[in-house]
Coordinates of N, CA and C in Angstrom, one line a residue:
M125 N 16.2 120.8 32.1 CA 17.2 119.8 32.1 C 18.2 120.6 31.2
L126 N 19.6 120.5 31.5 CA 20.7 121.3 31.0 C 21.2 120.3 29.9
P127 N 21.8 120.7 28.7 CA 22.3 119.8 27.9 C 23.8 119.5 28.5
A128 N 24.1 118.4 27.9 CA 25.4 117.8 28.3 C 26.7 119.3 28.1
P129 N 27.5 118.9 29.3 CA 28.6 119.9 28.9 C 29.5 119.8 27.5
P130 N 30.2 120.5 27.2 CA 30.9 120.4 25.8 C 32.1 119.2 26.1
S131 N 32.1 118.5 25.2 CA 33.0 117.1 25.2 C 34.5 117.7 25.4
L132 N 35.3 116.7 26.2 CA 36.5 117.2 26.5 C 37.4 116.7 25.6
E133 N 38.2 117.8 25.2 CA 39.1 117.5 23.9 C 40.3 116.5 24.3
H134 N 40.8 115.6 23.6 CA 41.7 114.6 24.0 C 42.7 114.2 22.7
F135 N 43.6 113.5 22.7 CA 44.3 113.0 21.9 C 44.9 111.5 22.4
D136 N 45.3 110.7 21.7 CA 46.0 109.2 22.0 C 47.6 109.4 21.3
Q137 N 48.2 108.9 22.2 CA 49.5 108.9 21.9 C 50.5 107.7 22.5
I138 N 51.8 107.6 22.2 CA 52.6 106.5 22.8 C 53.3 107.4 23.8
D139 N 53.5 106.8 24.9 CA 54.2 107.4 26.1 C 55.2 106.3 26.5
D140 N 56.4 106.5 26.1 CA 57.4 105.6 26.4 C 57.7 105.4 27.9
D141 N 57.2 105.9 28.7 CA 57.2 105.5 30.2 C 56.5 104.3 30.6
F142 N 55.6 103.8 29.7 CA 54.5 102.9 29.9 C 55.0 101.7 28.7
P143 N 54.6 100.6 29.0 CA 55.0 99.5 27.9 C 54.1 99.7 26.6
F144 N 54.5 99.5 25.5 CA 53.9 99.6 24.2 C 54.4 98.6 23.2
N145 N 53.6 98.5 22.1 CA 54.1 97.6 21.0 C 54.8 98.3 20.1
P146 N 56.1 98.2 19.9 CA 56.9 98.8 19.0 C 56.8 98.6 17.6
I147 N 56.2 97.4 17.3 CA 55.9 97.0 16.0 C 54.5 97.8 15.3
T148 N 53.4 97.8 16.3 CA 52.2 98.3 15.8 C 52.2 99.9 16.2
L149 N 52.9 100.2 17.0 CA 53.0 101.6 17.7 C 51.4 102.2 17.9
E150 N 51.0 101.3 18.5 CA 49.4 101.7 19.0 C 49.5 102.4 20.2
P151 N 49.0 103.5 20.2 CA 48.8 104.6 21.4 C 48.4 103.9 23.0
N152 N 49.3 104.2 23.8 CA 49.1 103.4 25.0 C 48.7 104.9 26.1
T153 N 48.4 105.9 25.7 CA 48.0 107.0 26.6 C 46.9 107.8 26.1
R154 N 46.3 108.2 26.7 CA 44.9 109.2 26.3 C 45.2 110.6 27.3
T155 N 45.7 111.6 26.6 CA 45.6 113.0 27.5 C 44.5 113.7 27.0
Y156 N 43.8 114.5 28.0 CA 42.8 115.5 27.9 C 43.4 116.6 28.2
F157 N 42.6 117.6 27.5 CA 43.1 119.1 27.8 C 42.0 119.4 28.8
R158 N 42.7 120.2 29.8 CA 41.5 121.0 30.7 C 40.9 122.1 30.1
P159 N 39.6 122.2 30.2 CA 38.6 123.1 29.6 C 39.2 124.3 29.9
G160 N 39.4 125.2 29.0 CA 40.0 126.6 29.1 C 41.4 126.8 29.0
A161 N 42.1 125.7 29.2 CA 43.5 125.7 29.1 C 44.3 126.3 28.0
R162 N 43.8 126.0 26.7 CA 44.3 126.7 25.6 C 44.1 128.2 25.5
A163 N 42.9 128.4 26.0 CA 42.6 130.1 25.9 C 43.5 130.6 27.0
A164 N 43.4 130.0 28.3 CA 44.3 130.9 29.4 C 45.7 130.8 28.6
L165 N 46.4 129.9 28.1 CA 47.6 130.1 27.5 C 47.9 131.2 26.6
Q166 N 46.9 131.1 25.7 CA 46.8 132.3 24.7 C 46.7 133.6 25.2
I167 N 45.9 133.8 26.2 CA 45.9 135.3 26.9 C 47.1 135.5 27.6
C168 N 47.5 134.4 28.4 CA 49.0 134.9 29.1 C 50.0 135.3 28.4
S169 N 49.8 134.6 27.0 CA 51.1 134.8 26.3 C 51.1 136.4 25.6
Y170 N 50.1 137.0 25.9 CA 50.1 138.5 25.6 C 50.7 139.3 26.4
F171 N 50.7 138.8 27.7 CA 51.4 139.8 28.7 C 52.5 139.3 29.5
G172 N 53.0 138.1 29.1 CA 54.1 137.4 29.9 C 54.7 136.3 28.8
I173 N 55.9 135.9 29.4 CA 56.7 134.8 28.6 C 56.4 133.7 29.3
L174 N 56.0 132.7 28.6 CA 55.7 131.4 29.1 C 56.6 130.4 28.8
H175 N 57.0 129.7 29.8 CA 57.8 128.4 29.8 C 57.1 127.2 30.2
V176 N 57.4 125.9 29.6 CA 57.1 124.6 30.1 C 58.3 124.0 31.0
Y177 N 57.9 123.6 32.2 CA 58.7 123.0 33.0 C 58.0 121.8 33.5
T178 N 58.6 120.8 33.1 CA 57.8 119.4 33.5 C 58.7 118.3 34.0
A179 N 58.3 117.5 34.9 CA 58.9 116.2 35.1 C 58.6 115.1 34.1
A180 N 58.0 115.2 33.0 CA 57.8 114.4 31.8 C 59.1 114.3 31.0
Q181 N 59.2 113.3 30.4 CA 60.5 112.9 29.6 C 60.0 113.8 28.3
E182 N 61.2 114.0 27.4 CA 61.3 114.5 26.2 C 60.0 114.3 25.2
S183 N 60.1 113.0 24.9 CA 59.1 112.2 24.0 C 57.6 112.8 24.3
Y184 N 57.2 112.6 25.5 CA 56.1 113.0 26.2 C 55.8 114.4 25.9
T185 N 56.6 115.0 26.6 CA 56.4 116.6 26.5 C 56.2 116.9 24.8
N186 N 57.0 116.4 24.0 CA 56.7 116.9 22.4 C 55.6 116.4 22.0
N187 N 55.1 115.1 22.3 CA 53.6 114.8 22.1 C 52.8 115.9 22.5
I188 N 52.8 116.3 23.4 CA 51.8 117.2 24.3 C 52.0 118.6 23.4
L189 N 53.0 119.0 23.3 CA 53.3 120.4 22.6 C 52.9 120.3 21.2
K190 N 53.1 119.0 20.6 CA 52.5 119.0 19.0 C 51.1 119.3 19.0
Q191 N 50.2 119.0 20.1 CA 48.9 119.2 20.1 C 48.6 120.6 20.7
L192 N 49.3 121.0 21.4 CA 48.9 122.3 22.2 C 49.3 123.8 21.4
D193 N 50.8 123.3 21.2 CA 51.3 124.5 20.5 C 52.1 124.0 19.3
P194 N 51.5 123.5 18.2 CA 52.0 122.9 17.0 C 53.0 124.0 16.5
D195 N 52.9 125.0 16.4 CA 53.8 126.1 15.7 C 54.9 126.5 16.7
R196 N 54.8 126.2 17.8 CA 55.9 126.5 19.1 C 56.1 128.0 19.0
R197 N 55.0 128.7 19.1 CA 54.9 130.0 19.5 C 54.6 130.4 20.8
L198 N 53.9 129.9 21.6 CA 53.4 130.1 23.0 C 54.6 130.0 23.8
F199 N 55.6 129.1 23.9 CA 56.4 128.9 25.0 C 57.8 129.4 24.5
D200 N 58.6 130.1 25.4 CA 59.9 130.7 25.1 C 60.6 129.3 25.4
K201 N 60.7 128.8 26.5 CA 61.6 127.6 26.7 C 60.8 126.6 27.3
V202 N 61.4 125.2 26.9 CA 60.7 123.8 27.3 C 61.9 123.3 28.1
I203 N 61.7 123.0 29.3 CA 62.3 122.2 30.1 C 61.7 121.0 30.6
H204 N 62.3 119.9 30.4 CA 61.8 118.6 30.8 C 62.8 117.7 31.6
R205 N 62.5 116.8 32.1 CA 63.5 115.9 33.0 C 64.5 115.3 32.2
D206 N 64.5 115.2 30.8 CA 65.7 114.8 30.3 C 67.0 115.8 30.3
D207 N 66.5 117.0 30.4 CA 67.3 118.1 30.4 C 67.8 118.7 31.8
Y208 N 66.9 118.2 32.8 CA 67.1 118.6 34.3 C 66.6 117.2 35.0
P209 N 67.2 116.1 35.1 CA 66.9 115.1 35.9 C 66.6 115.4 37.5
A210 N 67.1 116.4 37.9 CA 66.8 116.6 39.4 C 65.5 116.8 39.7
I211 N 64.6 117.5 38.8 CA 63.0 118.0 38.8 C 62.5 116.9 39.4
V212 N 62.9 115.5 39.1 CA 61.8 114.5 39.8 C 61.9 114.5 41.2
K213 N 63.3 114.7 41.9 CA 63.3 114.6 43.4 C 63.2 115.9 44.2
E214 N 64.0 116.9 43.3 CA 64.1 118.1 44.0 C 63.1 119.0 43.9
G215 N 62.2 118.9 42.6 CA 61.4 120.2 42.5 C 61.8 121.0 41.3
K216 N 61.1 121.9 41.0 CA 61.4 122.8 39.8 C 61.8 123.8 40.0
D217 N 63.2 124.2 39.9 CA 64.4 125.2 40.0 C 64.0 126.1 38.9
L218 N 63.4 127.2 39.2 CA 63.4 128.2 38.3 C 64.2 128.9 37.8
T219 N 65.6 128.8 38.4 CA 66.9 129.5 38.0 C 67.1 128.6 36.7
V220 N 66.8 127.5 36.4 CA 67.5 126.6 35.2 C 66.7 127.3 34.2
G221 N 65.6 128.1 34.2 CA 65.1 128.6 33.2 C 65.1 130.2 33.0
T222 N 65.3 130.8 34.3 CA 65.4 132.2 34.2 C 66.2 132.8 35.2
D223 N 66.7 134.1 35.2 CA 67.7 134.5 36.1 C 66.5 135.7 36.7
R224 N 65.3 135.9 36.4 CA 64.7 137.0 36.8 C 63.5 136.5 38.0
M225 N 63.9 135.9 39.0 CA 62.9 135.3 40.1 C 62.0 136.1 40.3
D226 N 62.3 137.4 40.4 CA 61.0 138.4 40.7 C 60.1 138.7 39.7
R227 N 60.1 138.0 38.5 CA 59.1 137.9 37.6 C 58.4 136.5 37.2
A228 N 58.9 135.6 38.0 CA 58.7 134.2 37.6 C 57.5 133.9 38.8
I229 N 56.5 133.3 37.9 CA 55.6 132.4 38.8 C 55.4 131.0 38.3
L230 N 55.4 130.1 39.2 CA 55.1 128.7 38.6 C 53.9 128.4 39.0
F231 N 53.1 127.9 38.1 CA 51.8 127.3 38.5 C 52.0 125.7 38.4
D232 N 51.7 124.9 39.4 CA 51.8 123.5 39.6 C 50.6 122.8 40.8
D233 N 50.3 121.9 40.3 CA 49.5 121.2 41.2 C 50.4 120.5 42.3
K234 N 51.5 120.3 42.3 CA 52.3 119.5 43.3 C 53.1 120.7 44.0
V235 N 52.9 120.9 45.6 CA 53.4 122.0 46.0 C 54.9 121.8 46.4
S236 N 55.2 120.3 46.4 CA 56.7 120.3 46.5 C 57.5 120.7 45.3
N237 N 56.9 120.8 44.3 CA 57.8 121.4 43.1 C 58.2 122.9 43.3
F238 N 57.4 123.7 44.2 CA 58.0 124.9 44.8 C 59.2 124.9 45.6
Q239 N 59.7 124.1 46.3 CA 60.8 123.9 47.1 C 62.2 124.7 46.8
P240 N 62.4 124.5 45.6 CA 64.0 125.1 45.4 C 63.5 126.8 45.5
Q241 N 62.4 127.1 45.4 CA 62.4 128.5 45.6 C 61.6 129.1 46.9
Q242 N 62.0 128.0 47.8 CA 61.4 128.2 49.2 C 60.0 128.7 49.2
F243 N 59.1 128.2 48.1 CA 57.9 128.4 48.1 C 57.4 129.8 47.6
E244 N 58.3 130.6 47.5 CA 58.0 132.1 47.1 C 57.5 132.3 45.7
N245 N 57.5 131.6 44.7 CA 57.2 131.7 43.4 C 55.9 130.6 42.8
G246 N 55.4 130.0 43.9 CA 54.4 128.9 43.4 C 52.9 129.2 43.6
I247 N 52.4 128.7 42.7 CA 50.8 129.0 43.1 C 50.3 127.6 42.7
R248 N 49.6 126.9 43.8 CA 48.8 125.8 43.6 C 47.8 125.8 42.7
V249 N 47.9 124.8 41.6 CA 46.5 124.6 40.6 C 45.8 123.4 40.8
L250 N 44.5 123.7 40.7 CA 43.6 122.6 41.1 C 44.1 121.5 40.4
P251 N 44.2 120.2 40.9 CA 44.6 118.9 40.0 C 43.5 118.8 39.1
Y252 N 44.0 118.1 37.8 CA 43.1 117.7 36.9 C 43.2 116.2 37.0
T253 N 42.2 115.8 37.5 CA 42.3 114.2 37.8 C 41.3 113.3 36.8
S254 N 41.7 112.0 36.8 CA 40.8 111.2 36.0 C 39.5 111.1 36.3
E255 N 39.2 111.4 37.8 CA 37.7 111.5 38.4 C 37.2 112.5 37.7
R256 N 37.7 113.8 37.4 CA 37.0 114.7 36.8 C 37.0 114.5 35.2
V257 N 37.7 113.6 34.4 CA 37.3 113.5 33.3 C 36.2 112.3 33.3
D258 N 36.5 111.2 33.9 CA 35.4 110.3 34.2 C 34.1 110.9 34.2
G259 N 33.8 111.7 35.2 CA 32.8 111.9 35.8 C 32.3 113.5 35.2
H260 N 32.7 113.6 34.0 CA 32.6 114.9 33.3 C 31.0 115.6 33.5
S261 N 31.1 116.6 34.2 CA 29.8 117.3 34.4 C 29.7 118.6 34.2
W262 N 28.6 119.5 34.3 CA 28.7 120.7 34.2 C 29.5 121.6 35.4
T263 N 29.5 120.8 36.5 CA 30.0 121.3 37.6 C 31.6 121.4 37.6
G264 N 32.2 120.2 37.1 CA 33.5 119.8 36.8 C 33.9 120.8 35.9
Y265 N 33.2 120.7 34.8 CA 33.4 122.1 33.6 C 33.8 123.3 33.9
L266 N 32.8 123.8 34.7 CA 32.8 125.2 35.4 C 33.8 125.5 36.4
I267 N 34.3 124.4 37.1 CA 35.3 124.4 38.2 C 36.7 124.8 37.4
D268 N 36.8 123.9 36.3 CA 37.9 123.9 35.3 C 38.1 125.3 34.7
I269 N 36.9 125.9 34.2 CA 36.9 127.2 33.7 C 37.2 128.2 34.4
A270 N 36.6 128.0 35.9 CA 37.1 129.2 36.9 C 38.4 129.2 37.3
E271 N 38.9 127.8 37.4 CA 40.3 127.7 37.7 C 41.2 128.4 36.5
M272 N 40.9 128.3 35.2 CA 41.9 128.9 34.1 C 41.7 130.1 34.4
A273 N 40.5 130.7 34.5 CA 40.3 132.3 34.7 C 41.1 132.8 36.0
R274 N 41.1 132.0 36.8 CA 41.9 132.3 38.3 C 43.3 132.5 37.9
L275 N 44.0 131.6 37.1 CA 45.3 131.6 36.8 C 45.6 133.0 35.7
V276 N 44.7 133.1 35.0 CA 44.9 134.3 33.9 C 45.0 135.5 35.0
G277 N 44.2 135.5 35.9 CA 44.2 136.8 36.7 C 45.2 137.0 37.4
I278 N 45.9 135.9 38.2 CA 46.9 135.9 38.9 C 48.3 136.5 37.9
S279 N 48.1 135.6 36.7 CA 49.3 136.0 35.8 C 49.3 137.5 35.4
F280 N 48.1 137.9 35.1 CA 48.0 139.3 34.6 C 48.3 140.3 35.9
W281 N 47.8 140.0 37.0 CA 48.5 140.8 38.3 C 50.0 140.7 38.3
G282 N 50.4 139.7 38.2 CA 51.9 139.7 38.5 C 52.8 140.4 37.6
S283 N 52.1 140.6 36.4 CA 52.6 141.4 35.2 C 52.6 142.7 35.3
I284 N 51.7 143.4 36.2 CA 51.4 144.7 36.3 C 51.5 145.3 37.8
H285 N 52.0 144.4 38.7 CA 52.1 144.7 40.0 C 53.1 145.9 40.1
L286 N 52.6 146.9 40.9 CA 53.5 148.1 41.0 C 54.8 147.8 41.7
S287 N 54.8 146.9 42.5 CA 56.2 146.6 43.2 C 57.2 146.0 42.0
G288 N 56.9 145.7 40.8 CA 57.7 144.9 39.9 C 58.1 143.6 40.2
D289 N 57.6 143.0 41.5 CA 57.9 141.6 42.0 C 56.6 140.9 42.1
A290 N 56.6 139.8 41.2 CA 55.6 138.8 41.1 C 55.4 138.2 42.3
R291 N 56.4 137.9 43.1 CA 56.4 137.0 44.2 C 55.6 137.8 45.4
K292 N 55.3 139.0 45.2 CA 54.2 139.8 46.3 C 52.8 139.2 45.8
V293 N 52.5 139.2 44.6 CA 51.4 138.6 44.0 C 51.0 137.2 44.5
V294 N 52.1 136.1 44.3 CA 52.1 134.7 44.7 C 51.7 134.7 46.3
S295 N 52.4 135.5 47.1 CA 52.3 135.5 48.5 C 50.7 135.9 48.8
Y296 N 50.0 136.6 48.0 CA 48.8 137.1 48.3 C 47.8 136.1 47.9
W297 N 48.1 135.3 47.0 CA 47.2 134.5 46.4 C 47.5 132.9 46.8
R298 N 48.6 132.7 47.6 CA 48.9 131.5 48.0 C 47.9 130.9 48.7
S299 N 47.1 129.6 48.1 CA 46.2 128.6 48.9 C 46.6 127.7 49.8
D300 N 47.9 127.3 49.7 CA 48.6 126.4 50.6 C 49.1 126.6 51.9
K301 N 49.1 127.9 52.3 CA 50.0 128.5 53.4 C 49.5 127.8 54.7

């Protein structure tokens, strides 16, 4: 019998999108990090410029970044819905963060977020759901590690592709065609 998989790293926080007690400031949200995500981001930072583009509000985004990147070295830009409210209904317009669409790849679990670029720059990420956390198993753990490895590979290939256009890499790897 195998030992239990490594425990899932998490932290508790206040997410002001949900009710919380302003006097006690008890956390109302638990956030889990996907296995392999920290390592994947660190590796990708060696050959790419990383940005955060999220539909979350600024306070939640900052809570996550305090845990994920406390020295603020991994991410060049951080764009959240307080900066760009249209993100919630219109998707993630990468031109808000870069003018090099030929060098941009958006990794997201919601295909609708690829709409502003006519789906040319988006790679769908396997969603990280509460079922995966609740039913934590070796299978789920290995699926997450494999997904992170896949994203690192796509990022690396996008950074060295001879055409210089990361959208060609995206079109090859798109799983939602």
